[in-house]
Amino acid sequence: MSEALEIISLTAVRRAYLAILLVGIPCAVMGCFVVLRRMAFIGDALAHTVLPGIVIAFLKGFHLFFGALVAGIITSFGIGWLSRRKEVREDTAIGILFTAMFALGILLMGQTGSFRDFEGILFGNILYLDRLTLQAMAVLGGLSLVLLASVFKEMELVSYDPSYAQTIGIKTEKLRYLLLLLLAFTVVGAIQAVGVILTSALLITPAATAALLTKKLPQMILLASLFALLGGWAGLTFSVFTNFPSGAAIVLACTLLFGLAYLYRSVFRQ
Amino acid sequence: MNYSGCQHPPPRPDAPPLRVHDLVVAHEGARQPALHGISLTVEKPERVALIGPNGAGKSTFLKAVVHLLKPRSGKIDLFGHSPGTCHHRVAYLPQRGELDWDFPVHLRRMVLSGRYVRHGWFKRPSEKDQQAVERVLALLCLEDLADRQIGELSGGQQQRAMLARALVQEAEMLLLDEPFNAVDDHTRKLLIKVLETLRQEEKTVIIATHEPELEGLPFDRIFPFLEGRLVSQTAPHRPTSSCAHE
């Protein structure tokens, strides 16, 4: 057994496994819509754009989680507002806000005098989560799932036939804002687990893996959740026993599952 | 709760299903309008055709009627109300290319979405809705394909799938955009059969088509479109009809 396991308390390990459950499922569910709506870029962007919020919270002495949450909400509405008309496409709006907010974050980090304070948030610190962070993860993840479930049939319809949805009176623009907001909630939770740089993998990879294996959305959501938990727990276990960075281990475990699914599909479905 | 956020109002007495007055529509970002001063009225239970070459403005007209495009000026009345208030009375069949056919949804569920307008937010479709879906699938010979992902259907089957969704809505007026476009013989015959059933049920039907021969389908009136204008109006079966403003 590694030295690392001796140092890390059992409570911390238990919390880490629980955190995977709390962020893995919301990420997988939201990720299905992100993948199917071809918005994969947004997960990465949202994760990076919360940086200034985190730094401001650090400088003002707030919990970093709340800084990230506020920045995430501002970014999601900023993307929605900037791309509400056709003059600026959504991917362009994401690209502009993503780089601008990340640059602002780096600028503000310079004010703190130490980049080391943010190492956990950049690369993930799942083995060092406090109780409040875990509770916040549960609230945000639960809220995202409940809200999505309540508009599921409309969100599904808007995702493949927005014109028809509009003709029956569904406000597709409002649903887009809602999706962006729920994504912000999900991403902020996931950042605590795998860090800013690797968050989009938790959002995209399990959903993309599931998409290889099924052509029905409910099954895709179930499979994606299963892969997120499997990859998350496998990566975490590997990290605990080998002292390998946890965020990277989780993402690589998820990627391994994607590789296996890809192989399976290539061999058996052609 | 309805998607429009208010109760569906009943049709105004004596109001026609569609009355359009001096409609001007431009696509987003375009300076020039795509439709110039269109005025027409469609009575219940007429079956009318909008004909014209590609780009004549037929689809734009239908999109304006179902509120997908906002008019620059002019007025549209549906059953005596503004377009945003009676979504359930009007079913729209878009062109096939407007849907993401790769999306992981199967045919039965796609058709079921035609019932959503009757429930609105938060309410799940009932057993009655499922039965309505099965009836329409059978009518269009789609029962055996009900569990297929929509992208696995052929072009004609996809066209029937969209028509099934429009029919299951049980609307009083149907707007069909190029329903005969690139469909096989079987689908064409089924479409004509369905149109005859709709006539017996006294539904109002507006079909946009660029096919000049109209496949022998009888229409009460024909509205020819050209370069965004209503050229004239012909009435092959009811020459004395005078519903149009122009």
XYZ file of C-alpha atoms in Angstrom:
516
model
C 0.000 0.000 0.000
C 1.303 3.434 -0.878
C 2.459 6.101 1.498
C -0.274 8.261 0.129
C -3.017 6.030 1.485
C -1.517 6.158 4.936
C -1.494 9.943 4.863
C -4.986 10.384 3.430
C -7.637 9.740 6.062
C -10.388 7.235 5.482
C -12.962 10.018 5.761
C -11.308 11.873 2.895
C -11.341 8.750 0.715
C -14.998 8.124 1.545
C -15.804 11.730 0.694
C -13.963 11.383 -2.609
C -16.035 8.329 -3.610
C -19.188 10.164 -2.621
C -18.077 13.199 -4.645
C -17.728 11.027 -7.749
C -21.346 9.982 -7.277
C -22.488 13.561 -6.717
C -20.753 15.058 -9.752
C -20.486 12.011 -12.004
C -24.199 11.485 -12.557
C -25.149 15.132 -13.218
C -22.136 15.454 -15.527
C -23.106 12.321 -17.445
C -26.759 13.342 -17.801
C -26.011 16.920 -18.864
C -23.170 15.601 -21.010
C -25.634 13.599 -23.122
C -27.365 16.815 -24.166
C -24.025 18.562 -24.677
C -22.767 15.779 -26.954
C -26.028 15.409 -28.876
C -26.381 19.158 -29.394
C -22.749 19.308 -30.535
C -21.773 21.739 -27.778
C -18.717 19.810 -26.521
C -16.630 22.991 -26.493
C -18.873 24.551 -23.842
C -17.856 22.235 -21.004
C -14.227 23.189 -21.405
C -15.124 26.843 -21.768
C -17.383 26.980 -18.698
C -14.755 25.252 -16.590
C -12.109 27.779 -17.602
C -14.310 30.827 -17.311
C -15.043 30.263 -13.633
C -11.403 31.035 -12.828
C -11.842 34.786 -12.161
C -14.751 34.014 -9.817
C -12.580 31.591 -7.903
C -9.707 34.067 -7.592
C -12.004 36.906 -6.496
C -13.577 34.614 -3.870
C -10.064 33.718 -2.668
C -9.026 37.364 -2.463
C -12.224 38.346 -0.618
C -12.075 35.363 1.725
C -15.223 33.567 0.464
C -15.478 29.872 -0.215
C -14.034 29.278 -3.701
C -17.113 27.268 -4.661
C -19.375 30.310 -4.531
C -16.957 32.372 -6.600
C -16.988 29.630 -9.223
C -20.762 29.413 -9.148
C -21.298 33.141 -9.693
C -18.738 33.228 -12.524
C -20.339 30.144 -14.103
C -23.804 31.688 -14.059
C -22.494 34.984 -15.504
C -20.672 33.085 -18.265
C -23.636 30.906 -19.214
C -25.939 33.904 -19.514
C -23.183 35.869 -21.283
C -22.866 33.137 -23.922
C -26.640 32.969 -24.313
C -26.982 36.742 -24.596
C -24.074 37.231 -27.004
C -25.314 34.504 -29.361
C -29.052 35.220 -29.039
C -29.103 36.550 -32.585
C -27.310 35.118 -35.577
C -24.635 37.870 -35.773
C -22.412 35.980 -33.311
C -22.574 32.183 -33.460
C -22.679 30.240 -30.226
C -19.226 28.687 -30.656
C -17.783 32.136 -31.394
C -19.447 33.591 -28.280
C -18.023 30.720 -26.217
C -14.552 31.275 -27.712
C -14.604 34.982 -26.892
C -15.886 34.651 -23.321
C -13.766 31.584 -22.592
C -10.464 33.277 -23.400
C -11.447 36.650 -21.927
C -12.573 35.206 -18.581
C -9.582 32.864 -18.356
C -7.221 35.760 -19.096
C -8.959 37.786 -16.382
C -8.503 34.860 -14.019
C -4.772 34.688 -14.747
C -4.495 38.447 -14.306
C -6.201 38.254 -10.926
C -4.102 35.250 -9.923
C -1.059 37.432 -10.477
C -2.435 39.771 -7.781
C -2.397 36.999 -5.203
C 1.333 36.503 -5.616
C 1.036 32.714 -5.562
C -0.259 30.318 -8.180
C 0.166 27.416 -5.752
C -3.013 28.417 -3.875
C -4.994 27.512 -6.997
C -3.284 24.249 -7.849
C -6.165 22.257 -6.383
C -8.755 24.086 -8.400
C -6.711 23.841 -11.610
C -5.952 20.129 -11.349
C -8.605 18.915 -8.901
C -8.413 18.033 -5.213
C -10.981 15.326 -4.752
C -9.103 13.814 -1.828
C -9.196 17.095 0.082
C -12.858 18.063 -0.067
C -14.461 19.736 2.927
C -17.994 19.056 4.107
C -19.398 22.313 2.736
C -18.061 21.594 -0.761
C -19.630 18.149 -0.674
C -22.963 19.599 0.405
C -22.796 22.232 -2.319
C -22.027 19.496 -4.885
C -25.108 17.570 -3.716
C -27.373 20.624 -3.895
C -26.168 21.758 -7.330
C -26.138 18.266 -8.813
C -29.567 17.449 -7.392
C -31.007 20.753 -8.540
C -29.644 20.246 -12.065
C -31.157 16.758 -12.302
C -34.551 17.762 -10.902
C -34.843 20.795 -13.175
C -33.775 18.812 -16.225
C -36.206 15.994 -15.403
C -39.078 18.466 -15.112
C -38.549 19.740 -18.673
C -37.092 16.544 -20.122
C -39.611 15.982 -22.925
C -39.267 19.580 -24.077
C -35.458 19.595 -23.819
C -35.320 16.392 -25.858
C -37.635 17.773 -28.550
C -35.805 21.097 -28.764
C -32.525 19.230 -29.153
C -33.533 17.445 -32.364
C -36.331 19.578 -33.801
C -36.227 23.143 -32.493
C -38.457 24.441 -35.290
C -41.313 22.093 -34.468
C -40.884 22.852 -30.757
C -41.255 26.538 -31.549
C -44.412 25.964 -33.578
C -46.139 24.389 -30.563
C -45.185 27.365 -28.415
C -42.073 26.136 -26.610
C -39.718 29.027 -25.974
C -36.576 27.394 -27.326
C -34.388 30.341 -26.357
C -35.439 30.069 -22.704
C -34.672 26.361 -22.722
C -31.214 27.109 -24.120
C -30.554 29.523 -21.249
C -31.793 26.893 -18.804
C -29.463 24.284 -20.283
C -26.524 26.689 -20.047
C -27.398 27.461 -16.418
C -27.682 23.779 -15.499
C -24.365 23.190 -17.238
C -22.802 25.922 -15.135
C -24.102 24.208 -11.957
C -22.749 20.859 -13.112
C -19.367 22.151 -14.198
C -18.804 24.070 -10.961
C -19.421 20.851 -9.034
C -17.088 18.857 -11.248
C -14.258 21.386 -10.967
C -13.844 20.466 -7.310
C -13.326 16.858 -8.319
C -11.082 16.962 -11.373
C -10.077 20.612 -11.697
C -10.600 23.332 -14.273
C -8.451 21.743 -16.931
C -10.012 18.271 -16.919
C -13.664 19.009 -16.151
C -14.902 18.859 -19.717
C -13.722 15.237 -19.919
C -16.122 14.264 -17.131
C -18.900 15.993 -19.037
C -18.118 14.695 -22.511
C -16.346 11.331 -22.302
C -18.982 9.189 -20.490
C -21.744 10.613 -22.708
C -19.687 10.051 -25.854
C -18.977 6.484 -24.700
C -22.684 5.813 -24.196
C -23.519 7.339 -27.591
C -21.371 4.648 -29.211
C -23.488 1.888 -27.699
C -27.128 2.970 -27.924
C -29.536 4.903 -30.103
C -32.079 5.705 -27.414
C -31.723 8.710 -25.164
C -32.921 7.148 -21.871
C -30.477 4.260 -22.318
C -27.745 6.689 -23.273
C -28.307 8.636 -20.060
C -28.234 5.473 -17.954
C -25.106 4.146 -19.643
C -23.331 7.507 -19.428
C -24.068 7.668 -15.681
C -22.759 4.140 -15.258
C -19.560 4.941 -17.177
C -19.026 8.150 -15.189
C -19.273 6.231 -11.904
C -17.175 3.335 -13.161
C -14.466 5.575 -14.621
C -14.568 7.915 -11.632
C -14.312 5.216 -9.015
C -11.717 3.209 -10.949
C -9.555 6.298 -11.484
C -9.893 7.328 -7.866
C -8.976 3.857 -6.600
C -5.941 3.808 -8.888
C -4.945 7.247 -7.644
C -5.296 6.325 -3.969
C -3.131 3.247 -4.348
C -0.469 4.714 -6.636
C -0.256 8.362 -5.598
C -1.074 9.286 -9.200
C -2.901 12.678 -9.452
C -6.601 11.898 -8.912
C -8.103 14.201 -11.578
C -5.876 12.818 -14.302
C -6.477 9.221 -13.170
C -10.264 9.705 -13.311
C -10.175 11.255 -16.768
C -7.847 8.559 -18.109
C -10.093 5.823 -16.683
C -13.085 7.412 -18.445
C -11.062 7.642 -21.664
C -10.098 3.965 -21.340
C -13.802 3.070 -21.160
C -14.401 5.163 -24.274
C -11.589 3.300 -26.036
C -13.079 -0.063 -25.074
C -16.556 0.995 -26.251
C -15.082 2.235 -29.512
C -13.289 -1.067 -29.990
C -16.454 -3.022 -29.172
C -18.465 -1.017 -31.658
C -15.809 -1.366 -34.354
C -15.614 -5.129 -33.916
C -19.227 -6.103 -33.260
C -21.378 -3.503 -34.946
C -19.965 -3.293 -38.438
C -49.451 24.747 -17.988
C -49.627 25.543 -21.714
C -46.464 26.468 -23.551
C -47.926 29.868 -24.383
C -48.524 30.445 -20.656
C -52.275 31.076 -21.016
C -55.452 29.094 -21.618
C -56.106 28.130 -25.238
C -58.917 30.436 -26.368
C -61.857 28.982 -28.338
C -62.055 29.927 -32.028
C -63.898 33.196 -32.659
C -67.324 32.590 -34.195
C -67.283 32.976 -37.983
C -63.518 33.505 -38.030
C -61.770 31.562 -40.816
C -58.895 29.216 -39.905
C -56.431 31.568 -41.611
C -56.659 35.210 -42.575
C -53.528 37.018 -43.704
C -53.479 40.689 -44.548
C -50.665 42.568 -46.291
C -47.974 40.298 -44.865
C -44.351 41.311 -45.288
C -41.687 38.931 -43.985
C -37.896 39.175 -44.137
C -35.374 36.571 -43.065
C -33.113 37.508 -40.147
C -30.384 39.891 -41.236
C -31.844 40.316 -44.744
C -32.712 43.774 -46.040
C -35.047 42.636 -48.767
C -38.283 40.964 -47.690
C -38.882 37.383 -48.744
C -42.638 38.006 -48.855
C -44.228 41.184 -50.165
C -47.753 42.145 -49.086
C -49.420 38.741 -49.120
C -53.160 38.767 -48.408
C -55.315 35.678 -48.454
C -57.995 33.880 -46.509
C -58.483 30.153 -46.180
C -61.907 28.961 -45.104
C -62.873 25.784 -43.285
C -62.623 23.057 -44.564
C -60.715 24.042 -47.676
C -57.753 22.235 -49.142
C -55.499 24.754 -50.819
C -52.135 24.565 -52.533
C -49.354 27.121 -52.516
C -47.413 26.479 -55.676
C -44.313 28.015 -57.163
C -40.646 27.313 -57.854
C -38.026 27.002 -55.106
C -37.463 30.370 -53.463
C -40.922 31.673 -54.365
C -41.799 32.213 -50.688
C -44.157 29.280 -50.005
C -42.159 27.874 -47.083
C -41.504 31.360 -45.722
C -45.252 31.973 -45.765
C -45.963 28.773 -43.808
C -43.185 29.598 -41.332
C -44.685 33.022 -40.724
C -48.101 31.451 -40.116
C -46.702 29.089 -37.472
C -44.731 31.920 -35.884
C -41.275 30.655 -36.845
C -40.641 33.932 -38.624
C -41.817 37.278 -37.337
C -43.623 39.452 -39.882
C -42.057 42.806 -40.626
C -45.568 44.136 -41.112
C -49.065 42.893 -41.798
C -51.393 40.680 -39.833
C -51.993 36.966 -39.410
C -55.136 35.647 -37.729
C -55.602 31.987 -36.873
C -59.188 31.160 -35.957
C -59.585 34.845 -35.128
C -56.569 34.969 -32.813
C -52.925 35.947 -33.110
C -50.602 33.042 -34.066
C -49.069 32.668 -30.585
C -52.323 31.733 -28.857
C -53.663 28.658 -30.634
C -50.707 26.375 -31.294
C -52.809 23.260 -30.747
C -55.199 24.100 -33.602
C -52.449 24.256 -36.206
C -50.115 21.375 -37.075
C -47.039 22.036 -39.180
C -45.075 19.575 -41.254
C -41.651 21.078 -41.993
C -39.292 19.988 -44.757
C -37.270 16.903 -43.892
C -33.906 18.638 -43.684
C -34.913 20.740 -40.678
C -34.691 17.883 -38.196
C -31.597 16.247 -36.642
C -32.218 12.667 -37.822
C -29.114 11.370 -35.992
C -30.624 12.162 -32.599
C -31.218 9.026 -30.486
C -34.992 9.083 -30.487
C -37.177 6.342 -31.904
C -40.136 6.829 -34.195
C -42.871 6.203 -31.606
C -41.468 8.835 -29.260
C -40.996 11.327 -32.064
C -44.641 10.925 -33.083
C -45.701 11.210 -29.439
C -44.187 14.705 -29.356
C -47.151 15.750 -31.499
C -49.279 15.429 -28.341
C -47.086 17.673 -26.187
C -48.953 20.809 -27.236
C -52.114 19.420 -25.602
C -50.346 19.054 -22.227
C -47.726 21.763 -21.950
C -45.047 21.864 -19.269
C -44.585 19.246 -16.553
C -47.397 16.906 -17.670
C -46.499 13.517 -19.078
C -48.358 11.995 -22.030
C -51.182 9.680 -20.984
C -52.357 6.247 -22.112
C -54.844 8.013 -24.405
C -51.952 9.799 -26.094
C -50.124 6.510 -26.606
C -53.250 5.039 -28.192
C -53.565 8.029 -30.517
C -49.946 7.475 -31.570
C -50.546 3.786 -32.303
C -53.616 4.632 -34.408
C -51.701 7.119 -36.543
C -48.716 4.774 -36.914
C -51.098 2.107 -38.223
C -52.776 4.574 -40.587
C -49.414 5.388 -42.156
C -48.125 1.787 -42.162
C -45.400 2.619 -39.653
C -46.268 0.221 -36.787
C -43.429 -2.174 -37.573
C -40.907 0.661 -37.568
C -42.066 2.266 -34.316
C -38.987 1.238 -32.322
C -36.457 2.292 -34.959
C -34.183 5.264 -34.433
C -35.490 7.972 -36.773
C -32.251 8.145 -38.763
C -32.670 4.483 -39.717
C -35.853 5.236 -41.665
C -35.844 5.766 -45.415
C -36.691 9.189 -46.877
C -40.313 8.230 -47.511
C -40.670 6.725 -44.046
C -39.228 9.886 -42.497
C -41.773 11.933 -44.415
C -44.559 9.679 -43.108
C -43.116 9.965 -39.584
C -43.387 13.746 -39.706
C -46.897 13.529 -41.095
C -47.787 11.095 -38.296
C -46.627 13.646 -35.745
C -48.696 16.353 -37.408
C -51.776 14.095 -37.512
C -51.511 12.936 -33.906
C -51.816 16.544 -32.820
C -55.457 16.362 -34.003
C -55.267 19.965 -35.136
C -58.015 21.691 -37.087
C -55.656 23.045 -39.719
C -52.572 21.371 -41.190
C -49.752 23.176 -42.955
C -47.679 20.772 -45.030
C -44.417 21.987 -46.540
C -43.476 19.943 -49.613
C -44.954 16.658 -48.359
C -44.527 15.008 -51.781
C -40.879 15.964 -52.132
C -38.638 12.972 -52.969
C -41.010 10.316 -51.648
C -41.566 6.831 -53.045
C -44.773 5.726 -54.736
C -46.077 3.932 -51.661
C -45.654 7.026 -49.500
C -47.230 9.226 -52.166
C -50.331 7.011 -52.292
C -50.536 6.962 -48.486
C -50.238 10.749 -48.341
C -53.060 11.157 -50.839
C -55.205 8.698 -48.852
C -54.541 10.648 -45.654
C -55.404 13.921 -47.370
C -58.726 12.436 -48.452
C -59.416 11.312 -44.869
C -58.626 14.811 -43.629
C -61.110 16.206 -46.132
C -63.805 13.848 -44.825
C -62.985 15.014 -41.304
C -63.466 18.609 -42.511
C -59.947 19.676 -41.667
C -58.372 22.651 -43.379
C -55.192 21.753 -45.227
C -52.609 24.052 -46.818
C -49.916 22.365 -48.911
C -46.812 24.078 -50.242
C -45.499 22.280 -53.305
C -43.340 23.008 -56.316
C -44.875 20.140 -58.283
C -47.013 21.707 -60.972
C -49.011 18.590 -61.775
C -50.124 18.147 -58.102
C -50.396 14.419 -58.683
C -54.070 14.593 -59.594
C -54.969 15.710 -56.092
C -58.023 17.970 -56.128
C -57.602 21.346 -54.443
C -60.295 23.865 -53.678
C -57.993 26.694 -54.598
C -54.440 27.223 -55.735
C -52.302 30.194 -54.744
C -49.322 30.643 -57.088
C -46.268 32.274 -55.502
C -43.464 33.899 -57.445
C -40.528 35.859 -56.030
C -42.260 36.401 -52.722
C -45.526 37.609 -54.195
C -48.913 36.050 -54.635
C -49.307 36.166 -58.394
C -52.961 35.360 -58.735
C -55.430 32.836 -57.473
C -56.990 29.974 -59.333
C -59.957 27.977 -58.146
C -60.096 24.702 -60.026
C -63.091 23.330 -58.206
C -64.890 26.347 -56.825
C -64.388 29.138 -59.330
C -66.816 31.473 -57.602
C -64.937 31.423 -54.291
C -63.816 34.887 -53.289
C -61.953 34.340 -50.044
C -58.726 36.082 -50.961
C -58.228 39.775 -50.368
C -56.099 40.180 -53.440
